[in-house]
Amino acid sequence: MRKVKFGVIGAGHIGKRHMEMIRRNEAFDLVAFSDLKSPEECFVDAGLPYFSDYRDLLKAHPELDVVCICTPNGLHASQAVDAIQADCHVVIEKPMALTRADGEEVLHAALSKGKQVFCVMQNRYSPPSIWLRDVIQNGTIGAIHMVQVQCFWNRDDRYYGKSPWKGTQDLDGGTLFTQFSHFIDLMYWIFGDIHKIQSRFADFTHQQNTDFEDSGLISFEFVKHDALGVFNFSTAVANQNFESSVTVIGEHGTVKVGGQYMNEVET
Ligand SMILES: NC(=O)c1ccc[n+]([C@@H]2O[C@H](COP(=O)([O-])OP(=O)(O)OC[C@H]3O[C@@H](n4cnc5c(N)ncnc54)[C@H](O)[C@@H]3O)[C@@H](O)[C@H]2O)c1
């Protein structure tokens, strides 16, 4: 059987995880990778074909089926469009893009070329998330009245000091992209679209190490439910992550999926 041929763009922390997962699957073939840094600097074995410019990788390997985009956030959309134009499906690390226009450009390119776009949102596969979605969709707690998402994490110099792109407006984009897009995705996945959005933001402890605010209070209504929602977030929590949770108040009961990583269920 012909193996599915993968290329990987960006061989940092997450790109190397993609490489490892591709290598572990017998139906997959890891063909080549690209990074601005050398294979030695990336700690990738020298035997794998390497390109410092991802466009050269796409040109040199027209046989690729799938390209994994594992670079800083602000590069995802343009690199994904280039990979799609080179006739590849794309796996894009979250977030897919930093603007709606860029996201739509990726989807437009994919639809024009008949290619698949898969954005990595692994929290959708966690048992508590699947359980919560089932509870809501089966109507177990009846009509939904209120949804509260709380994301309270620590991100300080220990984190922002490690990668030059983290904390920048153009390549990172902000905490709602880099830290909390998984929770925004879960909210949309379970409850659908929102509107009537109001928000307040503040920067408590990150004036020196990021271009953006670290905390926010966002309120809204759900389009498909007669329900109110809030999404409160902060990376200004002292010392360590505190909580990521979704609490749902329904007609017949209240449920909370919580813990540090939404790994505990309370009813
Ligand atoms: N799914 C998740 O839970 C999860 C977790 C962590 C990170 N991520 C995402 O993965 C992506 C990468 O994050 P990371 O933590 O691996 O960062 P990282 O800094 O460790 O790696 C990024 C790599 O991209 C390379 N790079 C930069 N510009 C490039 C270019 N033009 N062409 C090729 N390579 C280039 C850098 O040299 C670096 O090696 C980010 O979008 C991040 O949001 C997702």
XYZ file of N, CA, C and O in Angstrom, residues 65-252:
752
model
N 1.778 14.483 0.262
C 0.318 14.494 0.397
C -0.135 15.516 1.437
O -1.146 16.174 1.267
N 0.623 15.592 2.544
C 0.203 16.417 3.683
C 1.397 17.227 4.188
O 2.506 16.688 4.298
N 1.138 18.492 4.498
C 2.175 19.312 5.133
C 1.666 19.760 6.504
O 0.539 20.255 6.633
N 2.490 19.540 7.532
C 2.162 19.998 8.888
C 2.813 21.356 9.101
O 4.030 21.491 8.915
N 2.005 22.343 9.497
C 2.519 23.697 9.719
C 2.690 23.876 11.230
O 1.703 23.978 11.968
N 3.940 23.931 11.681
C 4.236 23.974 13.129
C 5.131 25.161 13.471
O 5.979 25.079 14.353
N 4.940 26.242 12.759
C 5.746 27.459 12.939
C 5.009 28.420 13.872
O 3.879 28.148 14.278
N 5.600 29.588 14.179
C 4.881 30.588 14.973
C 3.540 30.971 14.332
O 3.397 30.982 13.096
N 2.577 31.295 15.191
C 1.184 31.506 14.772
C 1.010 32.413 13.554
O 0.210 32.125 12.664
N 1.738 33.535 13.538
C 1.544 34.532 12.491
C 1.964 34.060 11.110
O 1.687 34.735 10.110
N 2.638 32.905 11.019
C 3.087 32.379 9.723
C 2.149 31.294 9.190
O 2.272 30.870 8.038
N 1.224 30.829 10.026
C 0.419 29.656 9.651
C -0.347 29.851 8.345
O -0.323 28.981 7.464
N -1.071 30.977 8.249
C -1.997 31.129 7.119
C -1.249 31.174 5.786
O -1.595 30.437 4.850
N -0.208 32.004 5.696
C 0.481 32.133 4.400
C 1.182 30.832 4.025
O 1.164 30.412 2.856
N 1.765 30.138 5.006
C 2.437 28.867 4.701
C 1.417 27.788 4.312
O 1.678 26.973 3.421
N 0.260 27.819 4.964
C -0.783 26.840 4.615
C -1.270 27.077 3.190
O -1.435 26.124 2.415
N -1.475 28.353 2.829
C -1.936 28.656 1.460
C -0.891 28.170 0.450
O -1.228 27.531 -0.551
N 0.379 28.418 0.728
C 1.440 27.959 -0.192
C 1.443 26.434 -0.309
O 1.617 25.883 -1.409
N 1.254 25.740 0.808
C 1.250 24.263 0.762
C 0.034 23.749 -0.012
O 0.134 22.786 -0.785
N -1.107 24.398 0.186
C -2.323 23.988 -0.549
C -2.120 24.236 -2.044
O -2.478 23.400 -2.884
N -1.532 25.387 -2.384
C -1.268 25.695 -3.805
C -0.326 24.664 -4.404
O -0.361 24.396 -5.601
N 0.518 24.050 -3.550
C 1.438 23.000 -4.033
C 0.748 21.626 -3.992
O 1.413 20.592 -4.032
N -0.595 21.638 -3.905
C -1.406 20.406 -3.994
C -1.334 19.517 -2.754
O -1.437 18.290 -2.873
N -1.138 20.112 -1.596
C -1.064 19.310 -0.368
C -2.262 19.605 0.539
O -2.763 20.727 0.573
N -2.688 18.576 1.286
C -3.575 18.807 2.420
C -2.710 19.428 3.525
O -1.486 19.244 3.527
N -3.351 20.136 4.466
C -2.542 20.736 5.535
C -3.081 20.394 6.921
O -4.292 20.368 7.142
N -2.142 20.120 7.828
C -2.432 20.032 9.263
C -1.815 21.293 9.856
O -0.600 21.484 9.767
N -2.657 22.166 10.397
C -2.145 23.451 10.900
C -2.233 23.453 12.418
O -3.299 23.208 12.988
N -1.108 23.712 13.071
C -1.154 23.862 14.520
C -2.061 25.041 14.867
O -2.232 25.962 14.079
N -2.635 24.999 16.045
C -3.503 26.111 16.441
C -2.646 27.349 16.740
O -1.498 27.188 17.162
N -3.165 28.544 16.460
C -4.413 28.840 15.781
C -4.228 28.775 14.267
O -3.114 28.937 13.764
N -5.343 28.567 13.548
C -5.238 28.448 12.091
C -4.678 29.738 11.490
O -3.890 29.706 10.552
N -5.106 30.874 12.036
C -4.665 32.185 11.522
C -4.857 33.211 12.637
O -5.493 32.921 13.644
N -4.326 34.401 12.434
C -4.486 35.452 13.457
C -5.579 36.457 13.094
O -5.905 37.321 13.909
N -6.082 36.369 11.862
C -7.202 37.245 11.498
C -8.236 36.418 10.756
O -7.916 35.377 10.157
N -9.461 36.911 10.791
C -10.536 36.226 10.075
C -10.228 36.180 8.567
O -10.441 35.160 7.904
N -9.705 37.294 8.042
C -9.412 37.364 6.601
C -8.387 36.303 6.224
O -8.532 35.609 5.199
N -7.352 36.125 7.041
C -6.327 35.111 6.739
C -6.915 33.699 6.824
O -6.598 32.830 6.017
N -7.777 33.473 7.824
C -8.418 32.162 7.954
C -9.261 31.864 6.723
O -9.257 30.745 6.191
N -9.990 32.877 6.264
C -10.859 32.677 5.089
C -10.031 32.422 3.838
O -10.433 31.664 2.957
N -8.842 33.045 3.784
C -7.963 32.808 2.633
C -7.514 31.341 2.573
O -7.463 30.725 1.511
N -7.211 30.778 3.757
C -6.820 29.360 3.817
C -7.977 28.491 3.326
O -7.799 27.585 2.495
N -9.177 28.771 3.833
C -10.338 27.949 3.452
C -10.646 28.111 1.965
O -10.983 27.139 1.275
N -10.530 29.332 1.450
C -10.789 29.575 0.032
C -9.801 28.775 -0.830
O -10.200 28.113 -1.790
N -8.519 28.820 -0.440
C -7.498 28.072 -1.198
C -7.816 26.575 -1.161
O -7.733 25.880 -2.183
N -8.212 26.079 0.017
C -8.487 24.642 0.167
C -9.690 24.233 -0.678
O -9.672 23.186 -1.351
N -10.734 25.064 -0.657
C -11.937 24.738 -1.442
C -11.612 24.771 -2.939
O -12.050 23.904 -3.694
N -10.808 25.764 -3.367
C -10.463 25.887 -4.796
C -9.657 24.685 -5.269
O -9.792 24.247 -6.406
N -8.783 24.164 -4.387
C -7.892 23.062 -4.806
C -8.425 21.691 -4.365
O -7.781 20.667 -4.609
N -9.554 21.653 -3.666
C -10.103 20.374 -3.198
C -9.214 19.716 -2.152
O -9.020 18.502 -2.153
N -8.663 20.510 -1.233
C -7.749 19.982 -0.202
C -8.383 20.094 1.185
O -9.235 20.948 1.426
N -7.923 19.248 2.099
C -8.424 19.253 3.472
C -7.565 20.153 4.351
O -6.333 20.170 4.201
N -8.230 20.880 5.261
C -7.513 21.671 6.278
C -7.880 21.101 7.636
O -9.057 21.018 7.972
N -6.872 20.668 8.400
C -7.122 20.134 9.744
C -6.359 20.987 10.734
O -5.130 21.042 10.694
N -7.087 21.697 11.589
C -6.413 22.509 12.602
C -6.334 21.687 13.891
O -7.314 21.050 14.287
N -5.178 21.693 14.536
C -4.962 20.820 15.706
C -5.692 21.391 16.924
O -5.292 22.405 17.486
N -6.796 20.747 17.288
C -7.585 21.114 18.468
C -7.815 19.834 19.264
O -8.921 19.283 19.306
N -6.739 19.348 19.890
C -6.780 18.010 20.486
C -7.712 17.895 21.687
O -8.117 16.795 22.046
N -8.082 19.054 22.294
C -8.977 18.972 23.459
C -10.337 18.389 23.100
O -11.049 17.896 23.967
N -10.704 18.443 21.812
C -11.976 17.852 21.388
C -11.995 16.339 21.604
O -13.060 15.734 21.602
N -10.816 15.745 21.732
C -10.753 14.277 21.887
C -10.644 13.850 23.345
O -10.589 12.665 23.629
N -10.584 14.818 24.283
C -10.425 14.424 25.696
C -11.776 13.932 26.230
O -12.829 14.526 25.926
N -11.787 12.853 27.029
C -13.055 12.292 27.513
C -13.970 13.309 28.207
O -15.167 13.324 27.921
N -13.476 14.233 29.078
C -14.403 15.189 29.692
C -15.079 16.109 28.663
O -16.246 16.451 28.805
N -14.341 16.495 27.603
C -14.940 17.367 26.577
C -16.020 16.618 25.811
O -17.094 17.164 25.527
N -15.735 15.368 25.471
C -16.717 14.557 24.730
C -17.957 14.338 25.598
O -19.088 14.460 25.140
N -17.720 14.080 26.893
C -18.835 13.877 27.834
C -19.706 15.130 27.896
O -20.934 15.051 27.805
N -19.069 16.307 28.011
C -19.822 17.557 28.130
C -20.651 17.800 26.864
O -21.825 18.174 26.936
N -20.051 17.554 25.716
C -20.778 17.758 24.448
C -21.994 16.837 24.374
O -23.081 17.250 23.965
N -21.801 15.574 24.797
C -22.917 14.614 24.787
C -24.038 15.073 25.718
O -25.213 15.024 25.371
N -23.652 15.519 26.929
C -24.648 15.962 27.915
C -25.498 17.109 27.338
O -26.722 17.133 27.474
N -24.831 18.048 26.661
C -25.558 19.200 26.109
C -26.416 18.749 24.927
O -27.597 19.077 24.828
N -25.811 17.951 24.013
C -26.531 17.592 22.792
C -27.668 16.615 23.052
O -28.669 16.628 22.334
N -27.538 15.762 24.085
C -28.617 14.825 24.409
C -29.745 15.494 25.192
O -30.736 14.856 25.515
N -29.568 16.734 25.581
C -30.598 17.448 26.331
C -30.711 16.998 27.777
O -31.729 17.234 28.436
N -29.653 16.339 28.299
C -29.705 15.793 29.663
C -30.008 16.872 30.705
O -30.745 16.619 31.655
N -29.457 18.065 30.545
C -29.734 19.126 31.544
C -30.724 20.164 30.987
O -30.856 21.264 31.524
N -31.417 19.803 29.931
C -32.478 20.655 29.384
C -31.940 21.893 28.691
O -30.785 21.916 28.228
N -32.760 22.924 28.657
C -32.352 24.166 27.984
C -31.157 24.775 28.713
O -31.057 24.694 29.938
N -30.265 25.377 27.943
C -29.066 25.988 28.534
C -29.375 27.440 28.897
O -29.868 28.197 28.068
N -29.073 27.798 30.151
C -29.300 29.184 30.584
C -28.006 30.006 30.564
O -27.977 31.116 30.090
N -26.929 29.422 31.152
C -25.674 30.182 31.228
C -24.465 29.267 31.022
O -24.486 28.107 31.458
N -23.434 29.813 30.381
C -22.164 29.083 30.201
C -21.049 30.007 30.683
O -20.982 31.181 30.280
N -20.191 29.465 31.559
C -19.069 30.270 32.058
C -17.769 29.528 31.773
O -17.587 28.399 32.236
N -16.888 30.144 30.984
C -15.571 29.553 30.738
C -14.543 30.367 31.516
O -14.534 31.603 31.443
N -13.692 29.679 32.299
C -12.668 30.356 33.106
C -11.309 29.767 32.755
O -11.125 28.546 32.875
N -10.383 30.601 32.328
C -9.030 30.133 31.996
C -8.038 30.988 32.768
O -7.785 32.143 32.383
N -7.506 30.447 33.852
C -6.606 31.220 34.716
C -5.272 30.499 34.808
O -5.148 29.500 35.528
N -4.309 30.999 34.052
C -3.002 30.340 33.945
C -1.883 31.291 34.356
O -2.070 32.499 34.414
N -0.721 30.698 34.549
C 0.502 31.487 34.768
C 1.361 31.451 33.513
O 1.656 30.371 32.987
N 1.722 32.611 33.007
C 2.754 32.712 31.971
C 3.639 33.886 32.357
O 3.200 35.034 32.300
N 4.880 33.611 32.769
C 5.763 34.697 33.176
C 7.061 34.621 32.382
O 7.115 33.966 31.335
N 8.117 35.251 32.875
C 9.381 35.296 32.126
C 9.941 33.910 31.846
O 10.657 33.709 30.867
N 9.628 32.951 32.711
C 10.112 31.578 32.478
C 9.598 31.072 31.140
O 10.256 30.314 30.453
N 8.405 31.509 30.756
C 7.791 31.083 29.496
C 8.204 32.026 28.351
O 8.674 31.580 27.313
N 8.038 33.348 28.562
C 8.268 34.283 27.465
C 9.749 34.439 27.134
O 10.093 34.878 26.036
N 10.604 34.038 28.058
C 12.040 34.154 27.795
C 12.555 33.077 26.837
O 13.633 33.208 26.259
N 11.785 32.008 26.621
C 12.310 30.847 25.882
C 12.283 31.001 24.363
O 13.172 30.544 23.665
N 11.201 31.581 23.814
C 11.059 31.688 22.352
C 10.875 33.143 21.975
O 9.990 33.809 22.511
N 11.689 33.636 21.029
C 11.613 35.060 20.697
C 10.259 35.476 20.114
O 9.851 36.623 20.242
N 9.516 34.544 19.498
C 8.244 34.944 18.866
C 7.103 35.050 19.867
O 6.129 35.748 19.619
N 7.244 34.376 21.015
C 6.145 34.389 21.981
C 6.072 35.756 22.659
O 7.086 36.295 23.075
N 4.872 36.316 22.717
C 4.694 37.651 23.291
C 4.649 38.740 22.243
O 4.306 39.881 22.568
N 4.974 38.434 20.970
C 4.934 39.470 19.933
C 3.548 39.520 19.291
O 2.873 38.499 19.160
N 3.151 40.734 18.889
C 1.821 40.889 18.292
C 1.723 40.161 16.952
O 0.729 39.490 16.681
N 2.777 40.276 16.123
C 2.646 39.745 14.754
C 2.810 38.226 14.669
O 2.171 37.577 13.844
N 3.624 37.631 15.516
C 3.857 36.177 15.396
C 3.100 35.350 16.435
O 2.744 34.197 16.176
N 2.845 35.932 17.608
C 2.100 35.230 18.662
C 0.623 35.608 18.573
O -0.240 34.735 18.409
N 0.339 36.900 18.642
C -1.028 37.383 18.449
C -1.774 37.662 19.729
O -2.678 38.479 19.753
N -1.428 36.943 20.815
C -2.108 37.207 22.081
C -2.517 35.939 22.792
O -2.498 34.853 22.230
N -2.913 36.111 24.042
C -3.229 34.952 24.884
C -4.463 34.193 24.398
O -4.554 32.980 24.584
N -5.428 34.892 23.783
C -6.609 34.157 23.298
C -6.236 33.239 22.137
O -6.942 32.269 21.858
N -5.131 33.525 21.441
C -4.657 32.634 20.370
C -3.761 31.530 20.927
O -4.001 30.353 20.720
N -2.716 31.917 21.639
C -1.674 30.948 21.995
C -2.057 30.095 23.189
O -1.843 28.887 23.188
N -2.652 30.713 24.219
C -2.985 29.921 25.409
C -4.406 29.365 25.344
O -4.632 28.202 25.657
N -5.378 30.199 24.933
C -6.764 29.816 25.214
C -7.603 29.479 23.986
O -8.821 29.316 24.106
N -6.982 29.330 22.806
C -7.796 29.013 21.619
C -8.452 27.643 21.733
O -9.520 27.408 21.167
N -7.830 26.719 22.506
C -8.468 25.404 22.691
C -9.827 25.553 23.377
O -10.773 24.830 23.060
N -9.914 26.479 24.334
C -11.152 26.620 25.106
C -12.208 27.378 24.303
O -13.398 27.096 24.404
N -11.751 28.331 23.483
C -12.688 29.020 22.575
C -13.243 27.993 21.587
O -14.445 27.941 21.315
N -12.354 27.133 21.092
C -12.791 26.102 20.142
C -13.825 25.170 20.776
O -14.848 24.856 20.156
N -13.569 24.734 22.014
C -14.519 23.834 22.693
C -15.874 24.509 22.855
O -16.920 23.883 22.665
N -15.837 25.799 23.192
C -17.097 26.520 23.397
C -17.909 26.549 22.094
O -19.105 26.257 22.084
N -17.232 26.854 20.986
C -17.924 26.867 19.685
C -18.383 25.464 19.307
O -19.476 25.278 18.772
N -17.527 24.465 19.578
C -17.815 23.069 19.201
C -19.064 22.561 19.926
O -19.903 21.859 19.363
N -19.213 22.957 21.197
C -20.314 22.447 22.012
C -21.570 23.319 21.887
O -22.677 22.801 21.756
N -21.398 24.648 21.898
C -22.572 25.531 21.998
C -22.837 26.340 20.731
O -23.854 27.025 20.645
N -21.938 26.317 19.764
C -22.154 27.054 18.518
C -21.743 28.516 18.618
O -21.089 28.938 19.579
N -22.168 29.274 17.635
C -21.685 30.649 17.457
C -22.230 31.586 18.554
O -23.235 31.291 19.190
N -21.513 32.707 18.737
C -21.918 33.709 19.745
C -22.123 35.060 19.065
O -21.633 35.295 17.951
N -22.869 35.938 19.729
C -23.032 37.312 19.234
C -23.270 38.256 20.418
O -23.207 37.817 21.561
N -23.496 39.519 20.130
C -23.698 40.549 21.176
C -22.522 40.537 22.169
O -22.706 40.455 23.387
N -21.321 40.579 21.618
C -20.092 40.419 22.420
C -19.690 41.764 23.057
O -19.663 42.797 22.376
N -19.362 41.725 24.350
C -18.808 42.894 25.046
C -17.559 42.438 25.789
O -17.514 41.293 26.253
N -16.571 43.323 25.914
C -15.339 42.854 26.561
C -14.594 43.989 27.253
O -14.755 45.161 26.909
N -13.780 43.585 28.240
C -12.829 44.509 28.890
C -11.521 43.757 29.035
O -11.517 42.577 29.405
N -10.425 44.428 28.748
C -9.114 43.788 28.834
C -8.194 44.610 29.744
O -8.380 45.819 29.893
N -7.201 43.936 30.327
C -6.232 44.645 31.173
C -4.887 43.925 31.098
O -4.835 42.713 30.837
N -3.827 44.686 31.306
C -2.485 44.088 31.341
C -1.928 44.293 32.755
O -1.508 45.394 33.105
N -1.934 43.229 33.566
C -1.524 43.372 34.958
C -0.022 43.180 35.164
O 0.608 43.908 35.890
N 0.555 42.141 34.510
C 1.951 41.805 34.831
C 2.849 41.599 33.605
O 3.958 41.116 33.736
N 2.334 41.935 32.406
C 3.103 41.578 31.208
C 3.536 42.779 30.379
O 3.819 42.636 29.182
N 3.668 43.956 30.989
C 4.090 45.134 30.218
C 5.478 44.940 29.620
O 5.778 45.438 28.538
N 6.349 44.208 30.325
C 7.742 44.070 29.882
C 7.964 42.920 28.897
O 8.891 42.942 28.109
N 7.137 41.884 28.951
C 7.471 40.699 28.138
C 6.460 40.339 27.046
O 6.672 39.358 26.332
N 5.357 41.102 26.902
C 4.470 40.865 25.755
C 3.980 42.181 25.171
O 4.005 43.223 25.841
N 3.481 42.089 23.915
C 2.911 43.279 23.256
C 1.429 43.439 23.562
O 0.795 44.346 23.046
N 0.843 42.500 24.354
C -0.619 42.516 24.494
C -1.041 42.342 25.948
O -0.241 41.998 26.816
N -2.346 42.541 26.194
C -2.893 42.424 27.543
C -2.909 40.961 27.982
O -2.944 40.052 27.146
N -2.896 40.752 29.310
C -2.844 39.373 29.816
C -4.179 38.875 30.354
O -4.297 37.694 30.696
N -5.193 39.758 30.469
C -6.426 39.346 31.138
C -7.633 39.962 30.458
O -7.539 41.055 29.867
N -8.763 39.283 30.553
C -9.967 39.841 29.950
C -11.244 39.226 30.490
O -11.255 38.099 30.994
N -12.312 40.021 30.405
C -13.658 39.571 30.767
C -14.509 39.781 29.518
O -14.642 40.909 29.045
N -15.075 38.697 28.981
C -15.846 38.798 27.738
C -17.241 38.233 28.005
O -17.365 37.141 28.579
N -18.269 38.972 27.619
C -19.639 38.448 27.786
C -20.343 38.461 26.438
O -19.999 39.258 25.551
N -21.315 37.564 26.279
C -21.966 37.393 24.968
C -23.251 36.601 25.130
O -23.600 36.163 26.234
N -23.935 36.399 24.005
C -25.088 35.491 23.980
C -24.818 34.437 22.910
O -24.050 34.677 21.982
N -25.460 33.283 23.057
C -25.303 32.221 22.059
C -26.389 32.352 20.996
O -27.543 32.664 21.313
N -26.008 32.120 19.749
C -26.954 32.292 18.647
C -28.030 31.205 18.692
O -29.219 31.480 18.520
N -27.629 29.959 18.990
C -28.577 28.846 18.901
C -29.255 28.504 20.234
O -30.133 27.670 20.281
N -28.783 29.067 21.341
C -29.404 28.817 22.648
C -29.874 30.153 23.200
O -29.236 31.179 22.959
N -30.940 30.126 23.979
C -31.389 31.351 24.637
C -30.573 31.471 25.937
O -31.095 31.258 27.030
N -29.278 31.724 25.783
C -28.361 31.609 26.929
C -27.329 32.735 26.923
O -26.953 33.246 25.869
N -26.877 33.071 28.144
C -25.814 34.060 28.312
C -24.488 33.324 28.500
O -24.460 32.233 29.090
N -23.392 33.936 28.059
C -22.083 33.318 28.260
C -21.043 34.319 28.713
O -21.156 35.520 28.425
N -20.058 33.821 29.461
C -18.889 34.653 29.786
C -17.625 33.818 29.565
O -17.630 32.603 29.771
N -16.582 34.488 29.129
C -15.271 33.860 28.944
C -14.277 34.768 29.662
O -14.021 35.889 29.218
N -13.778 34.319 30.800
C -12.843 35.121 31.596
C -11.468 34.470 31.536
O -11.361 33.259 31.729
N -10.439 35.259 31.279
C -9.115 34.642 31.146
C -8.032 35.537 31.747
O -8.181 36.758 31.827
N -6.958 34.865 32.156
C -5.785 35.615 32.613
C -4.548 34.723 32.541
O -4.640 33.521 32.785
N -3.432 35.339 32.195
C -2.139 34.648 32.342
C -1.317 35.312 33.440
O -0.122 35.090 33.555
N -1.999 36.154 34.258
C -1.291 36.884 35.326
C -1.380 36.153 36.668
O -1.081 36.739 37.709
N -1.801 34.896 36.655
C -1.901 34.118 37.887
C -0.489 33.855 38.425
O 0.406 33.492 37.649
N -0.299 34.019 39.727
C 1.037 33.856 40.306
C 1.487 32.392 40.272
O 0.684 31.480 40.513
N 2.715 32.197 39.941
C 3.455 30.924 40.092
C 3.075 29.779 39.159
O 3.920 29.199 38.528
N 1.778 29.385 39.109
C 1.431 28.213 38.294
C -0.008 28.302 37.791
O -0.796 29.093 38.296
N -0.330 27.458 36.788
C -1.699 27.433 36.269
C -2.662 27.118 37.408
O -2.363 26.291 38.276
N -3.836 27.776 37.380
C -4.805 27.578 38.450
C -6.001 26.753 37.983
O -6.379 25.773 38.603
N -6.572 27.127 36.832
C -7.830 26.486 36.435
C -8.116 26.703 34.961
O -7.786 27.742 34.402
N -8.740 25.695 34.321
C -9.428 25.881 33.038
C -10.750 25.160 33.231
O -10.739 23.975 33.562
N -11.849 25.846 33.054
C -13.125 25.169 33.330
C -14.261 25.715 32.490
O -14.212 26.858 32.011
N -15.268 24.851 32.310
C -16.521 25.268 31.680
C -17.643 24.876 32.637
O -17.757 23.701 32.999
N -18.442 25.838 33.076
C -19.599 25.564 33.934
C -20.858 25.857 33.123
O -20.943 26.913 32.482
N -21.802 24.927 33.138
C -23.033 25.119 32.376
C -24.219 25.035 33.329
O -24.381 24.029 34.039
N -25.016 26.091 33.344
C -26.248 26.075 34.142
C -27.394 25.765 33.191
O -27.649 26.512 32.232
N -28.034 24.623 33.420
C -29.133 24.196 32.551
C -30.433 24.143 33.321
O -30.458 24.229 34.554
N -31.495 23.964 32.576
C -32.851 23.906 33.140
C -32.990 22.820 34.220
O -33.601 23.030 35.257
N -32.354 21.646 33.990
C -32.525 20.519 34.926
C -31.270 20.193 35.725
O -31.247 19.181 36.435
